[in-house]
Amino acid sequence: MFRPKIPTMPQPTGLVAPPAVIQPTTITPAAAPLAPPAPTAPVPPRLAVQLTPGTALALVGAGTAVVLVVGAVLVSMLLAVAVTAASVAVCAVVVRSLLTRR
């Protein structure tokens, strides 16, 4: 009951088909040479991004907002850890004083 049952691989029976034989083919070159490709229009160079004073101010404001939000989240997480540690310490002091009075 607790021994694993290993499946056995059945042996093939009867006739087995041989693998298909692939015959090589010859490649003949084209009779006429290919025409040269049509000329393409030159791609204009990409223009540099120009920042106006309004967009620069918007980018600075967005960056400041992101920094403030991330900072607030991190400070609140640190505060949560500190409050939890303080409450655990208070509980430990209370339990210790209860156990020493007995």
mmCIF file of N, CA and C in Angstrom:
data_model
loop_
_atom_site.group_PDB
_atom_site.id
_atom_site.type_symbol
_atom_site.label_atom_id
_atom_site.label_comp_id
_atom_site.label_asym_id
_atom_site.label_seq_id
_atom_site.Cartn_x
_atom_site.Cartn_y
_atom_site.Cartn_z
ATOM 1 N N MET A 1 0.821 -1.188 0.000
ATOM 2 C CA MET A 1 0.000 0.000 0.000
ATOM 3 C C MET A 1 0.873 1.263 0.000
ATOM 4 N N PHE A 2 1.958 1.251 0.783
ATOM 5 C CA PHE A 2 2.790 2.437 0.873
ATOM 6 C C PHE A 2 3.969 2.416 -0.096
ATOM 7 N N ARG A 3 4.083 1.367 -0.891
ATOM 8 C CA ARG A 3 5.166 1.297 -1.862
ATOM 9 C C ARG A 3 4.735 1.992 -3.147
ATOM 10 N N PRO A 4 5.617 2.789 -3.730
ATOM 11 C CA PRO A 4 5.223 3.458 -4.978
ATOM 12 C C PRO A 4 5.115 2.461 -6.117
ATOM 13 N N LYS A 5 4.162 2.670 -6.970
ATOM 14 C CA LYS A 5 3.977 1.807 -8.124
ATOM 15 C C LYS A 5 4.626 2.497 -9.317
ATOM 16 N N ILE A 6 5.678 1.879 -9.828
ATOM 17 C CA ILE A 6 6.405 2.450 -10.950
ATOM 18 C C ILE A 6 5.791 1.904 -12.231
ATOM 19 N N PRO A 7 5.338 2.764 -13.106
ATOM 20 C CA PRO A 7 4.733 2.249 -14.343
ATOM 21 C C PRO A 7 5.808 1.650 -15.244
ATOM 22 N N THR A 8 5.418 0.611 -15.945
ATOM 23 C CA THR A 8 6.353 -0.035 -16.863
ATOM 24 C C THR A 8 6.077 0.459 -18.267
ATOM 25 N N MET A 9 7.143 0.608 -19.051
ATOM 26 C CA MET A 9 7.004 1.068 -20.414
ATOM 27 C C MET A 9 6.643 -0.121 -21.292
ATOM 28 N N PRO A 10 5.505 -0.069 -21.948
ATOM 29 C CA PRO A 10 5.137 -1.226 -22.786
ATOM 30 C C PRO A 10 6.038 -1.303 -24.018
ATOM 31 N N GLN A 11 6.369 -2.513 -24.420
ATOM 32 C CA GLN A 11 7.201 -2.729 -25.598
ATOM 33 C C GLN A 11 6.334 -2.644 -26.851
ATOM 34 N N PRO A 12 6.862 -2.080 -27.938
ATOM 35 C CA PRO A 12 6.053 -1.998 -29.164
ATOM 36 C C PRO A 12 5.800 -3.385 -29.730
ATOM 37 N N THR A 13 4.612 -3.571 -30.232
ATOM 38 C CA THR A 13 4.249 -4.854 -30.828
ATOM 39 C C THR A 13 3.854 -4.620 -32.268
ATOM 40 N N GLY A 14 4.033 -5.593 -33.097
ATOM 41 C CA GLY A 14 3.633 -5.477 -34.498
ATOM 42 C C GLY A 14 4.676 -4.730 -35.305
ATOM 43 N N LEU A 15 4.282 -4.309 -36.486
ATOM 44 C CA LEU A 15 5.177 -3.613 -37.391
ATOM 45 C C LEU A 15 5.273 -2.137 -37.019
ATOM 46 N N VAL A 16 6.481 -1.644 -37.076
ATOM 47 C CA VAL A 16 6.712 -0.235 -36.813
ATOM 48 C C VAL A 16 7.117 0.402 -38.134
ATOM 49 N N ALA A 17 6.481 1.537 -38.488
ATOM 50 C CA ALA A 17 6.772 2.187 -39.767
ATOM 51 C C ALA A 17 8.155 2.812 -39.725
ATOM 52 N N PRO A 18 8.966 2.652 -40.799
ATOM 53 C CA PRO A 18 10.285 3.285 -40.811
ATOM 54 C C PRO A 18 10.126 4.793 -40.984
ATOM 55 N N PRO A 19 11.141 5.557 -40.599
ATOM 56 C CA PRO A 19 11.032 7.004 -40.753
ATOM 57 C C PRO A 19 10.985 7.388 -42.230
ATOM 58 N N ALA A 20 10.346 8.505 -42.509
ATOM 59 C CA ALA A 20 10.205 8.961 -43.887
ATOM 60 C C ALA A 20 11.561 9.401 -44.421
ATOM 61 N N VAL A 21 11.799 9.133 -45.693
ATOM 62 C CA VAL A 21 13.053 9.511 -46.329
ATOM 63 C C VAL A 21 12.842 10.844 -47.030
ATOM 64 N N ILE A 22 13.743 11.792 -46.772
ATOM 65 C CA ILE A 22 13.633 13.113 -47.380
ATOM 66 C C ILE A 22 14.633 13.186 -48.518
ATOM 67 N N GLN A 23 14.137 13.483 -49.711
ATOM 68 C CA GLN A 23 14.985 13.579 -50.893
ATOM 69 C C GLN A 23 15.514 15.007 -51.016
ATOM 70 N N PRO A 24 16.809 15.189 -51.263
ATOM 71 C CA PRO A 24 17.336 16.546 -51.438
ATOM 72 C C PRO A 24 16.860 17.144 -52.764
ATOM 73 N N THR A 25 16.668 18.424 -52.785
ATOM 74 C CA THR A 25 16.256 19.116 -54.002
ATOM 75 C C THR A 25 17.345 20.104 -54.390
ATOM 76 N N THR A 26 17.388 20.426 -55.651
ATOM 77 C CA THR A 26 18.376 21.382 -56.123
ATOM 78 C C THR A 26 17.722 22.746 -56.257
ATOM 79 N N ILE A 27 18.513 23.777 -56.018
ATOM 80 C CA ILE A 27 18.021 25.140 -56.134
ATOM 81 C C ILE A 27 18.598 25.725 -57.410
ATOM 82 N N THR A 28 17.709 26.202 -58.279
ATOM 83 C CA THR A 28 18.167 26.798 -59.533
ATOM 84 C C THR A 28 18.113 28.311 -59.395
ATOM 85 N N PRO A 29 19.152 29.005 -59.882
ATOM 86 C CA PRO A 29 19.136 30.462 -59.782
ATOM 87 C C PRO A 29 18.092 31.057 -60.717
ATOM 88 N N ALA A 30 17.670 32.257 -60.413
ATOM 89 C CA ALA A 30 16.668 32.942 -61.234
ATOM 90 C C ALA A 30 17.268 33.255 -62.593
ATOM 91 N N ALA A 31 16.416 33.262 -63.616
ATOM 92 C CA ALA A 31 16.879 33.490 -64.981
ATOM 93 C C ALA A 31 17.351 34.930 -65.168
ATOM 94 N N ALA A 32 16.605 35.895 -64.639
ATOM 95 C CA ALA A 32 16.955 37.299 -64.809
ATOM 96 C C ALA A 32 17.434 37.853 -63.480
ATOM 97 N N PRO A 33 18.421 38.756 -63.495
ATOM 98 C CA PRO A 33 18.856 39.347 -62.226
ATOM 99 C C PRO A 33 17.758 40.230 -61.652
ATOM 100 N N LEU A 34 17.736 40.309 -60.337
ATOM 101 C CA LEU A 34 16.728 41.109 -59.658
ATOM 102 C C LEU A 34 17.012 42.589 -59.845
ATOM 103 N N ALA A 35 15.935 43.375 -59.935
ATOM 104 C CA ALA A 35 16.082 44.817 -60.088
ATOM 105 C C ALA A 35 16.522 45.412 -58.765
ATOM 106 N N PRO A 36 17.323 46.476 -58.776
ATOM 107 C CA PRO A 36 17.729 47.094 -57.505
ATOM 108 C C PRO A 36 16.508 47.669 -56.793
ATOM 109 N N PRO A 37 16.529 47.697 -55.476
ATOM 110 C CA PRO A 37 15.361 48.216 -54.743
ATOM 111 C C PRO A 37 15.169 49.704 -55.016
ATOM 112 N N ALA A 38 13.911 50.112 -54.908
ATOM 113 C CA ALA A 38 13.580 51.510 -55.160
ATOM 114 C C ALA A 38 14.172 52.375 -54.058
ATOM 115 N N PRO A 39 14.652 53.571 -54.421
ATOM 116 C CA PRO A 39 15.213 54.444 -53.385
ATOM 117 C C PRO A 39 14.125 54.901 -52.421
ATOM 118 N N THR A 40 14.506 54.980 -51.167
ATOM 119 C CA THR A 40 13.548 55.416 -50.142
ATOM 120 C C THR A 40 13.871 56.838 -49.736
ATOM 121 N N ALA A 41 12.865 57.498 -49.201
ATOM 122 C CA ALA A 41 13.048 58.880 -48.766
ATOM 123 C C ALA A 41 13.905 58.896 -47.502
ATOM 124 N N PRO A 42 14.808 59.852 -47.370
ATOM 125 C CA PRO A 42 15.634 59.907 -46.153
ATOM 126 C C PRO A 42 14.771 60.248 -44.950
ATOM 127 N N VAL A 43 15.123 59.635 -43.840
ATOM 128 C CA VAL A 43 14.385 59.853 -42.601
ATOM 129 C C VAL A 43 14.898 61.137 -41.959
ATOM 130 N N PRO A 44 13.990 62.062 -41.643
ATOM 131 C CA PRO A 44 14.462 63.300 -41.017
ATOM 132 C C PRO A 44 14.965 63.014 -39.604
ATOM 133 N N PRO A 45 15.983 63.724 -39.147
ATOM 134 C CA PRO A 45 16.499 63.485 -37.785
ATOM 135 C C PRO A 45 15.453 63.877 -36.755
ATOM 136 N N ARG A 46 15.503 63.157 -35.627
ATOM 137 C CA ARG A 46 14.551 63.457 -34.546
ATOM 138 C C ARG A 46 14.891 64.794 -33.914
ATOM 139 N N LEU A 47 13.866 65.529 -33.614
ATOM 140 C CA LEU A 47 14.059 66.814 -32.972
ATOM 141 C C LEU A 47 14.255 66.625 -31.475
ATOM 142 N N ALA A 48 15.046 67.467 -30.884
ATOM 143 C CA ALA A 48 15.253 67.409 -29.444
ATOM 144 C C ALA A 48 14.005 67.919 -28.735
ATOM 145 N N VAL A 49 13.734 67.358 -27.571
ATOM 146 C CA VAL A 49 12.572 67.784 -26.788
ATOM 147 C C VAL A 49 12.876 69.151 -26.197
ATOM 148 N N GLN A 50 11.971 70.064 -26.416
ATOM 149 C CA GLN A 50 12.166 71.412 -25.902
ATOM 150 C C GLN A 50 11.248 71.627 -24.714
ATOM 151 N N LEU A 51 11.838 72.023 -23.606
ATOM 152 C CA LEU A 51 11.058 72.273 -22.400
ATOM 153 C C LEU A 51 10.744 73.760 -22.311
ATOM 154 N N THR A 52 9.479 74.033 -22.200
ATOM 155 C CA THR A 52 9.067 75.415 -21.970
ATOM 156 C C THR A 52 9.062 75.647 -20.467
ATOM 157 N N PRO A 53 9.036 76.880 -20.035
ATOM 158 C CA PRO A 53 9.002 77.123 -18.583
ATOM 159 C C PRO A 53 7.788 76.469 -17.915
ATOM 160 N N GLY A 54 6.678 76.403 -18.611
ATOM 161 C CA GLY A 54 5.484 75.772 -18.021
ATOM 162 C C GLY A 54 5.657 74.282 -17.814
ATOM 163 N N THR A 55 6.218 73.585 -18.821
ATOM 164 C CA THR A 55 6.414 72.139 -18.662
ATOM 165 C C THR A 55 7.497 71.838 -17.639
ATOM 166 N N ALA A 56 8.533 72.666 -17.578
ATOM 167 C CA ALA A 56 9.572 72.460 -16.566
ATOM 168 C C ALA A 56 8.991 72.618 -15.168
ATOM 169 N N LEU A 57 8.137 73.626 -15.004
ATOM 170 C CA LEU A 57 7.498 73.837 -13.704
ATOM 171 C C LEU A 57 6.568 72.675 -13.352
ATOM 172 N N ALA A 58 5.867 72.150 -14.362
ATOM 173 C CA ALA A 58 4.988 71.006 -14.118
ATOM 174 C C ALA A 58 5.789 69.775 -13.726
ATOM 175 N N LEU A 59 6.945 69.545 -14.377
ATOM 176 C CA LEU A 59 7.781 68.401 -14.026
ATOM 177 C C LEU A 59 8.338 68.525 -12.614
ATOM 178 N N VAL A 60 8.754 69.721 -12.243
ATOM 179 C CA VAL A 60 9.261 69.941 -10.881
ATOM 180 C C VAL A 60 8.155 69.713 -9.865
ATOM 181 N N GLY A 61 6.965 70.206 -10.155
ATOM 182 C CA GLY A 61 5.838 70.010 -9.244
ATOM 183 C C GLY A 61 5.459 68.546 -9.099
ATOM 184 N N ALA A 62 5.450 67.814 -10.221
ATOM 185 C CA ALA A 62 5.107 66.388 -10.161
ATOM 186 C C ALA A 62 6.171 65.612 -9.384
ATOM 187 N N GLY A 63 7.447 65.948 -9.594
ATOM 188 C CA GLY A 63 8.509 65.270 -8.852
ATOM 189 C C GLY A 63 8.426 65.550 -7.367
ATOM 190 N N THR A 64 8.111 66.800 -7.015
ATOM 191 C CA THR A 64 7.961 67.156 -5.606
ATOM 192 C C THR A 64 6.802 66.399 -4.977
ATOM 193 N N ALA A 65 5.698 66.292 -5.717
ATOM 194 C CA ALA A 65 4.536 65.571 -5.190
ATOM 195 C C ALA A 65 4.856 64.097 -4.968
ATOM 196 N N VAL A 66 5.577 63.500 -5.905
ATOM 197 C CA VAL A 66 5.942 62.082 -5.752
ATOM 198 C C VAL A 66 6.839 61.891 -4.536
ATOM 199 N N VAL A 67 7.815 62.773 -4.360
ATOM 200 C CA VAL A 67 8.718 62.659 -3.210
ATOM 201 C C VAL A 67 7.947 62.822 -1.905
ATOM 202 N N LEU A 68 7.018 63.764 -1.869
ATOM 203 C CA LEU A 68 6.246 63.970 -0.637
ATOM 204 C C LEU A 68 5.347 62.773 -0.323
ATOM 205 N N VAL A 69 4.709 62.215 -1.342
ATOM 206 C CA VAL A 69 3.822 61.064 -1.103
ATOM 207 C C VAL A 69 4.629 59.859 -0.644
ATOM 208 N N VAL A 70 5.747 59.577 -1.321
ATOM 209 C CA VAL A 70 6.572 58.431 -0.911
ATOM 210 C C VAL A 70 7.131 58.648 0.483
ATOM 211 N N GLY A 71 7.546 59.866 0.795
ATOM 212 C CA GLY A 71 8.040 60.155 2.137
ATOM 213 C C GLY A 71 6.980 59.966 3.197
ATOM 214 N N ALA A 72 5.752 60.421 2.904
ATOM 215 C CA ALA A 72 4.663 60.252 3.877
ATOM 216 C C ALA A 72 4.358 58.780 4.112
ATOM 217 N N VAL A 73 4.383 57.992 3.062
ATOM 218 C CA VAL A 73 4.118 56.555 3.214
ATOM 219 C C VAL A 73 5.203 55.904 4.056
ATOM 220 N N LEU A 74 6.465 56.229 3.767
ATOM 221 C CA LEU A 74 7.553 55.624 4.536
ATOM 222 C C LEU A 74 7.533 56.048 5.999
ATOM 223 N N VAL A 75 7.237 57.316 6.265
ATOM 224 C CA VAL A 75 7.169 57.784 7.655
ATOM 225 C C VAL A 75 6.013 57.113 8.389
ATOM 226 N N SER A 76 4.884 56.938 7.717
ATOM 227 C CA SER A 76 3.752 56.283 8.383
ATOM 228 C C SER A 76 4.053 54.815 8.666
ATOM 229 N N MET A 77 4.776 54.158 7.758
ATOM 230 C CA MET A 77 5.156 52.767 8.034
ATOM 231 C C MET A 77 6.125 52.691 9.215
ATOM 232 N N LEU A 78 7.067 53.619 9.274
ATOM 233 C CA LEU A 78 8.000 53.651 10.405
ATOM 234 C C LEU A 78 7.265 53.923 11.709
ATOM 235 N N LEU A 79 6.290 54.816 11.673
ATOM 236 C CA LEU A 79 5.495 55.116 12.859
ATOM 237 C C LEU A 79 4.682 53.902 13.298
ATOM 238 N N ALA A 80 4.133 53.163 12.344
ATOM 239 C CA ALA A 80 3.377 51.956 12.683
ATOM 240 C C ALA A 80 4.270 50.922 13.357
ATOM 241 N N VAL A 81 5.492 50.770 12.868
ATOM 242 C CA VAL A 81 6.422 49.819 13.484
ATOM 243 C C VAL A 81 6.791 50.275 14.884
ATOM 244 N N ALA A 82 7.005 51.568 15.053
ATOM 245 C CA ALA A 82 7.374 52.083 16.377
ATOM 246 C C ALA A 82 6.239 51.901 17.378
ATOM 247 N N VAL A 83 5.015 52.179 16.973
ATOM 248 C CA VAL A 83 3.863 52.010 17.872
ATOM 249 C C VAL A 83 3.688 50.539 18.233
ATOM 250 N N THR A 84 3.855 49.656 17.260
ATOM 251 C CA THR A 84 3.726 48.218 17.539
ATOM 252 C C THR A 84 4.803 47.763 18.522
ATOM 253 N N ALA A 85 6.034 48.228 18.326
ATOM 254 C CA ALA A 85 7.120 47.835 19.224
ATOM 255 C C ALA A 85 6.871 48.355 20.636
ATOM 256 N N ALA A 86 6.367 49.566 20.757
ATOM 257 C CA ALA A 86 6.089 50.126 22.084
ATOM 258 C C ALA A 86 4.975 49.355 22.773
ATOM 259 N N SER A 87 3.943 48.990 22.028
ATOM 260 C CA SER A 87 2.840 48.250 22.657
ATOM 261 C C SER A 87 3.276 46.850 23.068
ATOM 262 N N VAL A 88 4.128 46.221 22.267
ATOM 263 C CA VAL A 88 4.646 44.898 22.649
ATOM 264 C C VAL A 88 5.508 45.019 23.901
ATOM 265 N N ALA A 89 6.287 46.084 23.994
ATOM 266 C CA ALA A 89 7.124 46.285 25.185
ATOM 267 C C ALA A 89 6.267 46.509 26.416
ATOM 268 N N VAL A 90 5.191 47.279 26.292
ATOM 269 C CA VAL A 90 4.285 47.502 27.431
ATOM 270 C C VAL A 90 3.634 46.195 27.849
ATOM 271 N N CYS A 91 3.208 45.393 26.883
ATOM 272 C CA CYS A 91 2.596 44.096 27.206
ATOM 273 C C CYS A 91 3.603 43.193 27.918
ATOM 274 N N ALA A 92 4.840 43.211 27.480
ATOM 275 C CA ALA A 92 5.858 42.379 28.123
ATOM 276 C C ALA A 92 6.090 42.815 29.561
ATOM 277 N N VAL A 93 6.109 44.124 29.832
ATOM 278 C CA VAL A 93 6.291 44.617 31.198
ATOM 279 C C VAL A 93 5.114 44.216 32.070
ATOM 280 N N VAL A 94 3.888 44.316 31.540
ATOM 281 C CA VAL A 94 2.701 43.940 32.314
ATOM 282 C C VAL A 94 2.706 42.452 32.627
ATOM 283 N N VAL A 95 3.010 41.629 31.644
ATOM 284 C CA VAL A 95 3.036 40.178 31.876
ATOM 285 C C VAL A 95 4.133 39.823 32.863
ATOM 286 N N ARG A 96 5.267 40.480 32.797
ATOM 287 C CA ARG A 96 6.359 40.203 33.727
ATOM 288 C C ARG A 96 5.980 40.581 35.143
ATOM 289 N N SER A 97 5.302 41.733 35.285
ATOM 290 C CA SER A 97 4.906 42.124 36.643
ATOM 291 C C SER A 97 3.815 41.203 37.197
ATOM 292 N N LEU A 98 2.949 40.703 36.340
ATOM 293 C CA LEU A 98 1.921 39.766 36.815
ATOM 294 C C LEU A 98 2.536 38.440 37.246
ATOM 295 N N LEU A 99 3.554 37.986 36.536
ATOM 296 C CA LEU A 99 4.179 36.712 36.864
ATOM 297 C C LEU A 99 5.054 36.803 38.112
ATOM 298 N N THR A 100 5.642 37.958 38.375
ATOM 299 C CA THR A 100 6.508 38.104 39.559
ATOM 300 C C THR A 100 5.694 38.247 40.828
ATOM 301 N N ARG A 101 4.448 38.675 40.778
ATOM 302 C CA ARG A 101 3.630 38.844 41.986
ATOM 303 C C ARG A 101 3.178 37.493 42.537
ATOM 304 N N ARG A 102 3.185 36.474 41.770
ATOM 305 C CA ARG A 102 2.701 35.188 42.258
ATOM 306 C C ARG A 102 3.663 34.541 43.127
#
